[in-house]
XYZ file of C-alpha atoms in Angstrom:
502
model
C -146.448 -158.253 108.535
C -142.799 -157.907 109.258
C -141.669 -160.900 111.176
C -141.487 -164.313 109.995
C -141.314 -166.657 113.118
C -142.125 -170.227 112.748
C -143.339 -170.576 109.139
C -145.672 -167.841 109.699
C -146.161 -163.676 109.000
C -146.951 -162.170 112.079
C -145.701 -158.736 112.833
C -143.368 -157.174 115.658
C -144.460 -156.393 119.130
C -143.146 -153.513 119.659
C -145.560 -151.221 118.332
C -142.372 -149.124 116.531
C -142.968 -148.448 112.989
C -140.694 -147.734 110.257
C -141.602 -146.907 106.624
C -139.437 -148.759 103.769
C -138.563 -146.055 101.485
C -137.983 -146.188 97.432
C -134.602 -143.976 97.215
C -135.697 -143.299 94.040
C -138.706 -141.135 94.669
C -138.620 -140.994 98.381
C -142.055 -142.848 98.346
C -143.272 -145.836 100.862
C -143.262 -149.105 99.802
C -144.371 -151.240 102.821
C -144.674 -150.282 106.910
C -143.018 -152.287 109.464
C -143.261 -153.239 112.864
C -140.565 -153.750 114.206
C -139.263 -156.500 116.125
C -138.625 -156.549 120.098
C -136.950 -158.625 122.824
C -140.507 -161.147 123.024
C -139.600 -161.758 119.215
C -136.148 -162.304 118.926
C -136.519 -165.149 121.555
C -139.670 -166.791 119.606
C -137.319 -166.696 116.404
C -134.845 -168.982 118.171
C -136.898 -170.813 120.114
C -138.549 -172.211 117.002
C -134.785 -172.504 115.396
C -133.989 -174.629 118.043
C -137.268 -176.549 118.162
C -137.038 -177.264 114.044
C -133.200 -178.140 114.522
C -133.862 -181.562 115.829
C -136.209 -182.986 112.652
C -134.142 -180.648 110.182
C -130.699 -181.844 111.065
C -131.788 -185.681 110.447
C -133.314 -185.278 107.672
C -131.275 -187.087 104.902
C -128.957 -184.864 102.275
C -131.201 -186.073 99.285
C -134.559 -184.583 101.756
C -133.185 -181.119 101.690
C -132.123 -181.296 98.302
C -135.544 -182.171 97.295
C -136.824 -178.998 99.137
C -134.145 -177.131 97.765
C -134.829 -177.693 93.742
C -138.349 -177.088 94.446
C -137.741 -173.999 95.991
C -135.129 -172.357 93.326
C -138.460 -174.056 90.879
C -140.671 -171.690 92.816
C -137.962 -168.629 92.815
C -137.897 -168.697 88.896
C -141.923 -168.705 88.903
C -141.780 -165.532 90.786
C -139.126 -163.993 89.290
C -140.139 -160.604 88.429
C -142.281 -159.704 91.712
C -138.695 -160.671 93.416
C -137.268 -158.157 91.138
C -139.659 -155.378 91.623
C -139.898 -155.480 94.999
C -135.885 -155.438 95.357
C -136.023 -152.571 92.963
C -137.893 -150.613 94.791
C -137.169 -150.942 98.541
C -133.309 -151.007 97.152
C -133.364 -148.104 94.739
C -131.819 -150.889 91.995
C -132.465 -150.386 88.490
C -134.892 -152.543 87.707
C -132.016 -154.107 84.876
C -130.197 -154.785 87.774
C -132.171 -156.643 89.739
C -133.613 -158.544 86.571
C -130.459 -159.634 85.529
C -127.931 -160.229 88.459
C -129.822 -160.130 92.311
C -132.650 -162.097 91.161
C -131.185 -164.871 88.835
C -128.365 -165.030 90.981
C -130.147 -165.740 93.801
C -132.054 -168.559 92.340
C -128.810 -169.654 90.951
C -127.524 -170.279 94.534
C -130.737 -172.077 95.211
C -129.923 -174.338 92.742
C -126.370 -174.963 93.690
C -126.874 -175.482 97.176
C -129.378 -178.350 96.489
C -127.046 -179.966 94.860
C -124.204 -179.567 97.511
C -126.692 -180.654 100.156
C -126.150 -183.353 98.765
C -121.921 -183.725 99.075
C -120.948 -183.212 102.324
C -117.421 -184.494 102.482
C -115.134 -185.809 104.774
C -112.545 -188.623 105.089
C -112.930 -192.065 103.714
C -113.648 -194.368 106.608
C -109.776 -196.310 107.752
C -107.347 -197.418 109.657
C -105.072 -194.981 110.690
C -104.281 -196.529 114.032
C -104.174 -200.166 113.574
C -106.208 -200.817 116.400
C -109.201 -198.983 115.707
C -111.077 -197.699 112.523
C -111.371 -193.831 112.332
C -114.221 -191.946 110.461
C -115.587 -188.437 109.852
C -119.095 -186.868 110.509
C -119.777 -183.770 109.019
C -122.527 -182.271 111.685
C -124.882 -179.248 111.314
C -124.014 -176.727 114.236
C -127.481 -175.587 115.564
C -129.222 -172.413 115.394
C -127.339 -169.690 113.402
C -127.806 -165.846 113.883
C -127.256 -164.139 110.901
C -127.336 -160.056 110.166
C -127.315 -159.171 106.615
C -126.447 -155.968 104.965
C -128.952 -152.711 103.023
C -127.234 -153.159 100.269
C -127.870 -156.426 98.602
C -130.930 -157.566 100.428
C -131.832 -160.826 98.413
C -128.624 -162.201 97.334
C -127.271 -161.544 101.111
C -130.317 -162.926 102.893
C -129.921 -165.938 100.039
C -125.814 -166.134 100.627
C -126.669 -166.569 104.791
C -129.553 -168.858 104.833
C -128.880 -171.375 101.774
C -125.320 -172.646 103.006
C -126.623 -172.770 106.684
C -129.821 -175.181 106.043
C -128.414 -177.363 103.332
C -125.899 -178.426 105.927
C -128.888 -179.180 108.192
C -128.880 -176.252 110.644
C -132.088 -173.271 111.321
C -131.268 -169.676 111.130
C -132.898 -166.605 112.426
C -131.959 -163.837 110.152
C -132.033 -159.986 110.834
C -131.942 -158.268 107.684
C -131.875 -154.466 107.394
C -134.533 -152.683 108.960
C -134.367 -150.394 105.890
C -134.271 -153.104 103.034
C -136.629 -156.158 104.624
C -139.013 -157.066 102.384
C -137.429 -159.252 99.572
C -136.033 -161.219 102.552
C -139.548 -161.524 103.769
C -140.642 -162.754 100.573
C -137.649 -165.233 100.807
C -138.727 -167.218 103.644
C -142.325 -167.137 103.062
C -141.089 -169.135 99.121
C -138.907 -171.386 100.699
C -142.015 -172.642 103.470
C -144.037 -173.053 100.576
C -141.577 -175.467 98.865
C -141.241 -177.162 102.273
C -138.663 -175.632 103.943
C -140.347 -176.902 107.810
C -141.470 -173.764 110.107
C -139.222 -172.980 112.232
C -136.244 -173.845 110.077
C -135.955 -170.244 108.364
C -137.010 -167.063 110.772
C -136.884 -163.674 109.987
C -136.612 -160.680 112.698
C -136.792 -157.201 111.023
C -135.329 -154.747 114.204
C -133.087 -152.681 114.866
C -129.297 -153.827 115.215
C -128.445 -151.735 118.781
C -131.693 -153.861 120.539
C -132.819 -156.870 118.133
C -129.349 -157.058 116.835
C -127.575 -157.220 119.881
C -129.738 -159.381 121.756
C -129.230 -162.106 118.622
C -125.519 -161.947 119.121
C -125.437 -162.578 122.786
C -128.305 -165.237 122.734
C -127.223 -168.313 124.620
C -129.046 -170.726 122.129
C -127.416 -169.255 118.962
C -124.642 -171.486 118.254
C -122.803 -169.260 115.269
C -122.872 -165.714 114.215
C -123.138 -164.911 110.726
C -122.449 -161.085 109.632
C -122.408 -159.082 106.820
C -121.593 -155.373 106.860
C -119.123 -152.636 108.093
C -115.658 -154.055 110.120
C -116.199 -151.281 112.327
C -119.796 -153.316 113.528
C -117.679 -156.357 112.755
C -115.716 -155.735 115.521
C -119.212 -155.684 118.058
C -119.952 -159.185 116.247
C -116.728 -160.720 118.027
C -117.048 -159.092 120.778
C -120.385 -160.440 121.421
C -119.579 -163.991 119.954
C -116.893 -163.465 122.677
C -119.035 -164.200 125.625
C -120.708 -167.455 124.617
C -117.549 -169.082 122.725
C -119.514 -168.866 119.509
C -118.114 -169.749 116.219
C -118.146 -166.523 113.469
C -118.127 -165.411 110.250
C -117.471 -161.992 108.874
C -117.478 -160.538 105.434
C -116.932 -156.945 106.016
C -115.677 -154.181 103.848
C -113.326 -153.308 101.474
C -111.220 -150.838 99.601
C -110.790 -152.848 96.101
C -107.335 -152.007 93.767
C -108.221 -151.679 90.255
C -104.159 -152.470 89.341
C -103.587 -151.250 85.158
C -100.026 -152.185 84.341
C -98.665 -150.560 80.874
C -99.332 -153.683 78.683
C -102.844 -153.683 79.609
C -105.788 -153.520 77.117
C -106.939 -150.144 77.830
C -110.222 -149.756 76.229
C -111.102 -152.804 78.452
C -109.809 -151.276 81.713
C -111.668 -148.504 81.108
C -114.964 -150.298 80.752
C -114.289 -152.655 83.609
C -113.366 -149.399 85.955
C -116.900 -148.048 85.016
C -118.582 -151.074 85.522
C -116.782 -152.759 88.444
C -117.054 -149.323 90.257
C -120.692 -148.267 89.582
C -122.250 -151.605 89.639
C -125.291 -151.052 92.608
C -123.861 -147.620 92.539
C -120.909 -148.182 93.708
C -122.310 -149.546 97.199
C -120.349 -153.169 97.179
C -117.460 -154.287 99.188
C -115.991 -155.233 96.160
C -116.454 -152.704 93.845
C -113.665 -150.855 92.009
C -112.435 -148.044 94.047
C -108.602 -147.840 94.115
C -107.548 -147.159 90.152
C -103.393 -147.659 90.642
C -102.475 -146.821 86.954
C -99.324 -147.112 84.998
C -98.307 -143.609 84.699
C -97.843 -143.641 80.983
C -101.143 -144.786 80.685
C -102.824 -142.466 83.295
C -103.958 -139.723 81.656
C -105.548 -141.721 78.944
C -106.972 -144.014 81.338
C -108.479 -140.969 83.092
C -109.776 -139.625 80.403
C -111.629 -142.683 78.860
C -113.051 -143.342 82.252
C -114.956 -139.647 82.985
C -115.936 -139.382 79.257
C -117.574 -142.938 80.085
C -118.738 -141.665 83.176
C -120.524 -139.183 81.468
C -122.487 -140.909 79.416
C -124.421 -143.110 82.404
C -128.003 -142.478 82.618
C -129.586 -141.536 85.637
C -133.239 -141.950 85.909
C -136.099 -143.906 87.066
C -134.973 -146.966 88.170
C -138.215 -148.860 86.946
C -137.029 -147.361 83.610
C -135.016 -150.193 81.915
C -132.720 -147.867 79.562
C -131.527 -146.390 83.434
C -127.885 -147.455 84.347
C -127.539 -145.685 87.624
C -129.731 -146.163 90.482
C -130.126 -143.465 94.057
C -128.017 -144.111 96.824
C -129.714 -145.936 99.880
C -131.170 -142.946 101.275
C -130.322 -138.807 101.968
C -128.377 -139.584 104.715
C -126.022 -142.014 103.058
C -125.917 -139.418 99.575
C -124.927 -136.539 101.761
C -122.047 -138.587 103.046
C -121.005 -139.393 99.688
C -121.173 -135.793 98.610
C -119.383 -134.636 101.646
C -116.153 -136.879 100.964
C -116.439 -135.895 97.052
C -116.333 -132.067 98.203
C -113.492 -132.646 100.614
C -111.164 -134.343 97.268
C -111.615 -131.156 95.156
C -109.462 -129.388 97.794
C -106.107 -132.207 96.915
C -107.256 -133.821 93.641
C -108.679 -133.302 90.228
C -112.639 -134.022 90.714
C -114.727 -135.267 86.999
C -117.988 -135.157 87.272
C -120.056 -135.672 90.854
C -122.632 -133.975 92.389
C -125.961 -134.814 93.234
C -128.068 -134.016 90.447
C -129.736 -130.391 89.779
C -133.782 -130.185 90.776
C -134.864 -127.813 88.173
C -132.485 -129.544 85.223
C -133.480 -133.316 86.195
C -137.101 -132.664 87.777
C -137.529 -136.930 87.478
C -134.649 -137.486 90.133
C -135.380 -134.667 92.480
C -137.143 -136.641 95.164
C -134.926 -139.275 95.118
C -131.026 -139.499 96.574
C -128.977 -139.650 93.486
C -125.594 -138.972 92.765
C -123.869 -138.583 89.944
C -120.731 -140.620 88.816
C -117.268 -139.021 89.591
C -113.673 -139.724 89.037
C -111.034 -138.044 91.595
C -107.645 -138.188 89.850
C -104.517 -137.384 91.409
C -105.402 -138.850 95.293
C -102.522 -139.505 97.339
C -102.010 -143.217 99.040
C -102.895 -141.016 102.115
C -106.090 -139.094 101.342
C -109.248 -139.880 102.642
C -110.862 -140.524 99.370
C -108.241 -142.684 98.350
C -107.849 -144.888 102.314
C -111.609 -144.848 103.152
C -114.934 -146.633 102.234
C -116.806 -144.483 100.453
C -119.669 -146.441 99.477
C -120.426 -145.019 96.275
C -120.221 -143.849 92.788
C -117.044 -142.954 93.353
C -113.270 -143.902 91.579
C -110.278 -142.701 93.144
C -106.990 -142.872 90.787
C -103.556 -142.827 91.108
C -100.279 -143.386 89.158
C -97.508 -145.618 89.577
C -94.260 -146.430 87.638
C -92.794 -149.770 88.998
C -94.778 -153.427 89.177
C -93.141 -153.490 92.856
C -94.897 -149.993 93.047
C -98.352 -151.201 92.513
C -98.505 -154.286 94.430
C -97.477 -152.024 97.333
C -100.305 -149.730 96.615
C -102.845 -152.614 95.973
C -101.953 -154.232 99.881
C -101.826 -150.411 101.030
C -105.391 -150.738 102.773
C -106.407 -152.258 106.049
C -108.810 -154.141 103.870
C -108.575 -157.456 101.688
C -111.807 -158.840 100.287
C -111.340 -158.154 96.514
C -108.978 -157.092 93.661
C -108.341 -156.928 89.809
C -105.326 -156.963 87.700
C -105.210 -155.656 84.192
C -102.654 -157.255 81.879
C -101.909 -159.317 78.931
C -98.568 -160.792 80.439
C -99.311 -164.198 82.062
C -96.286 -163.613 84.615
C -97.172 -160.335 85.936
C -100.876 -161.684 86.165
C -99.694 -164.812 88.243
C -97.195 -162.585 90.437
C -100.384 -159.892 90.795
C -102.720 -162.765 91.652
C -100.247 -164.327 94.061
C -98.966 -161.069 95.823
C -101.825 -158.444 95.768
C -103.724 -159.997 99.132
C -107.180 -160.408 98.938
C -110.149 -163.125 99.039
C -110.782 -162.485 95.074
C -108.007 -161.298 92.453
C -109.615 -161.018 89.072
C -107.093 -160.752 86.006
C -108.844 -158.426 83.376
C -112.038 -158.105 84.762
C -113.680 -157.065 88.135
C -116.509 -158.176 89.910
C -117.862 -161.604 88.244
C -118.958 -164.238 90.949
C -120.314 -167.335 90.311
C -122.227 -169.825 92.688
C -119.696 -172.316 92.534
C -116.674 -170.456 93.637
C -115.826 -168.825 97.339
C -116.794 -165.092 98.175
C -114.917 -163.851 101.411
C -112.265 -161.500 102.467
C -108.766 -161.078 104.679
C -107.128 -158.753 106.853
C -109.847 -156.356 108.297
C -112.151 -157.638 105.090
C -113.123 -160.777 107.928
C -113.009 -164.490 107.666
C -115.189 -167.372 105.936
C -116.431 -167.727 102.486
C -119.926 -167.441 101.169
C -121.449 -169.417 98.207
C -119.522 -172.954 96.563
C -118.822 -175.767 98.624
C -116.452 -174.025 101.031
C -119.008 -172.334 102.546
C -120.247 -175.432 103.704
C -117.642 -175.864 106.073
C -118.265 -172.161 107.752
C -121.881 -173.910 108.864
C -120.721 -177.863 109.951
C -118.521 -178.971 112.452
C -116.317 -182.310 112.143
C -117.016 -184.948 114.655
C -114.262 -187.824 114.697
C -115.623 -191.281 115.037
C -113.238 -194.105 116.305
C -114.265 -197.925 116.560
C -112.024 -200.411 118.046
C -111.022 -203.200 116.443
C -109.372 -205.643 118.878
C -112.466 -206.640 121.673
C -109.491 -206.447 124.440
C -110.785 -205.659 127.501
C -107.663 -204.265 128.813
C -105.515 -202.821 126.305
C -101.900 -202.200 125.428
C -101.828 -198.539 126.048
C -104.050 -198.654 128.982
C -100.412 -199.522 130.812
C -99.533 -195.997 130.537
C -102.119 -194.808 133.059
C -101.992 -197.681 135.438
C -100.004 -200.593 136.314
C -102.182 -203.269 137.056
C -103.611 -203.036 133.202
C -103.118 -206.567 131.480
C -105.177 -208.070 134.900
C -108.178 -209.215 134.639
C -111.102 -207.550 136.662
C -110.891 -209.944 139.360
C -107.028 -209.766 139.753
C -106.660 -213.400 138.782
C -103.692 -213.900 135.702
């Protein structure tokens, strides 16, 4: 079953199959059917049917749902983490330790801030009339989340979205659907209502597109390339529909001279092959102190080195496959292009008859490209992999020019251990996140979102809250007049009474 319309599994009516593949082994996990035009308008029909009850229901009634859910999540636990392993090509320490507690994490923290929707105190601010605030749910929300992340993005869309009161009809990737799946199907059984949570596994050029442009979709929700971000507004265009974007991002990994730089070193390996390297917010601009560069350089590709690849049900492996064979030769093709303008360390996707256990699946090997120019490709462009471009710099003035070099703001790290360059780097570099000697830490409670071409709105914490309400003044007068001071300024006779008579 690959469709989840109306609290229930019921697959897609199109009769087009697509196999979810393990990168890891190039085996199938699951068959889908995907979704067509017949099921994309059942989705938000029942959205817009379960809005009604759902929006009405009190703060502490979804919270209740909420904690039971996130109760449910932990229970489950591992299959969650299996599952993501595998259609994802995470190592299965990854997925164990970060998607799938994180996820339930966010669980938890939105049933709480169901609970603390805020707006103004109710007053006087004319002295007429008493003024008040309602936070409102929107309506139906179409969201589109990303390969990459399946879980944690399906959780980020559909968490903020009904805790506020409003439905959703997701489309994950057609490629990565089943942990989402599995999502919905937990979150009915806590008592999440049918209709309230729908999920539409297509294609984004049909399914995709027809969610965008449906009339009765009150808000997009995307996450994914700013090149498809781009189609998002222009199909939010045509209805007037309220959007959110978190798209991608070319992260600075600023090291000033003063910096700790055994730490750097680790955080560059880290923050740039966490989920191997595919994350908008991964490290993938080094911009080094030059009298620290070559050391830096060094310390990263003997790191790099040492990574495992392998198996990634195999907890001792560090380094998971790229999505797929497409995505790897893409990776590979931008690595080969550096070693023609920079110094390459490492790469490659790995040798069949030397690593036998990794020859089915779409690996790639770490790789450090020293020397790139603010202008290369390797240094400008997404790469969406295990991949660190460096280069040097020799003035603080220098690097924050470097770091806000990129069409792109959605993340960004400074490495330093003097306060006032940190505050200046934090203040100056521009982007949604600025970490100060570390890179790529998120918690439930703060804001995730980008600028520039990165989009606009914030995931997770209370501020995403506001992406999925809509404020609704309320104004009460307080006098009883029938005809009213101001009402002179529209007509003459005001201060009669109805019958003309003084």
């Amino acid at each position: 079953m690959s469709q989840f319309i109306n609290g229930k599994l019921v697959d897609g009516t199109t009769g087009e199959t697509v196999d979810v593949i393990d990168p890891s082994n190039g085996s199938v996990v699951d068959t889908i059917t995907l979704a067509g035009s017949d099921d994309v308008s059942r989705a938000v029909q029942a959205a817009r049917d379960a809005f009604p009850g759902w929006s009405r229901a009190t703060p502490a009634e979804r919270s209740a749902v909420l904690t039971k859910f996130a109760a449910l999540m932990e229970e489950r636990a591992e299959e969650f983490a299996q599952l993501e392993s595998r259609q994802a090509g995470k190592p299965i320490r990854l997925t164990r330790e970060f998607d799938v507690p994180g996820t339930i994490d966010n669980i938890a923290f939105f049933a709480g801030a169901a609970r603390n929707l805020e707006g103004k105190a109710t007053g006087e601010y004319s002295p007429d009339h008493t003024s008040s605030i309602r936070r409102e749910a929107i309506g139906v929300i179409g969201s589109i989340s990303p390969w990459n992340y399946p879980l944690q993005m399906a959780a980020w869309k559909i968490l903020p979205a009904i805790a506020a009161g409003n439905t959703i009809v997701l489309k994950p990737a057609e490629i990565t659907p089943l942990t989402t799946l599995l999502f919905a199907q937990v979150a009915t059984e806590a008592g999440v209502p049918d209709g309230v949570i729908n999920v539409i596994t297509g294609r984004g050029s049909t399914v995709g597109a027809e969610l965008l442009r449906h009339p009765d979709v009150d808000m997009l929700s995307f996450t994914g390339s700013t090149g498809v971000g781009r189609t998002v507004l222009e199909a939010a265009a045509t209805t007037a529909k309220r959007v959110h974007l978190e798209l991608g991002g070319k992260a600075p990994f600023v090291v000033f001279d003063d910096a700790d730089l055994e730490a750097a070193i680790h955080g560059a390996v880290a923050g740039s092959l966490i989920n191997t390297g595919q994350d908008c917010t991964a490290a993938t601009r080094a911009i080094v102190h030059r009298s620290i560069y070559e050391d830096f350089i060094t310390g990263v590709a003997d790191l790099y080195a040492k990574v495992k690849l392998g198996p990634t049900q195999d907890p001792a492996t560090d380094l998971g496959p790229l999505v797929s064979r497409k995505h790897q030769e893409t990776v590979a093709g931008m690595v080969e292009r550096a070693r023609g303008y920079a110094r390459v360390f490492g790469g490659g996707i790995p040798n069949s008859e030397q690593d036998s256990e990794l020859a089915n699946g779409s690996y790639y090997r770490p790789t450090l490209v020293a020397d790139a120019t603010p202008d290369s490709e390797i240094f400008r462009d997404e790469v969406f992999g295990p991949v660190l471009a460096v280069t040097p710099f020799d003035t603080d003035d220098e690097a924050i020019a470097l770091a806000n070099d990129t069409p792109y703001g959605l993340a960004a790290s400074a490495w330093t251990k003097d306060v006032y360059r940190a505050l200046r780097a934090t203040r100056e570099i521009r982007a949604g996140a600025v970490w100060v000697n570390d890179h790529i830490p998120i918690i439930s409670e703060m804001p995730h979102g980008g600028m520039k071409e990165s989009g606009f709105g914030k995931d997770m914490s209370t501020y995403s809250l506001d992406e999925y309400t809509v404020v609704k003044h309320v104004m009460f007068d307080l006098t009883g007049e029938k005809a009213k001071a101001w009402h002179r300024t529209v007509f003459s006779l005001a201060g009669s009474s109805p019958d003309g008579q003084e």
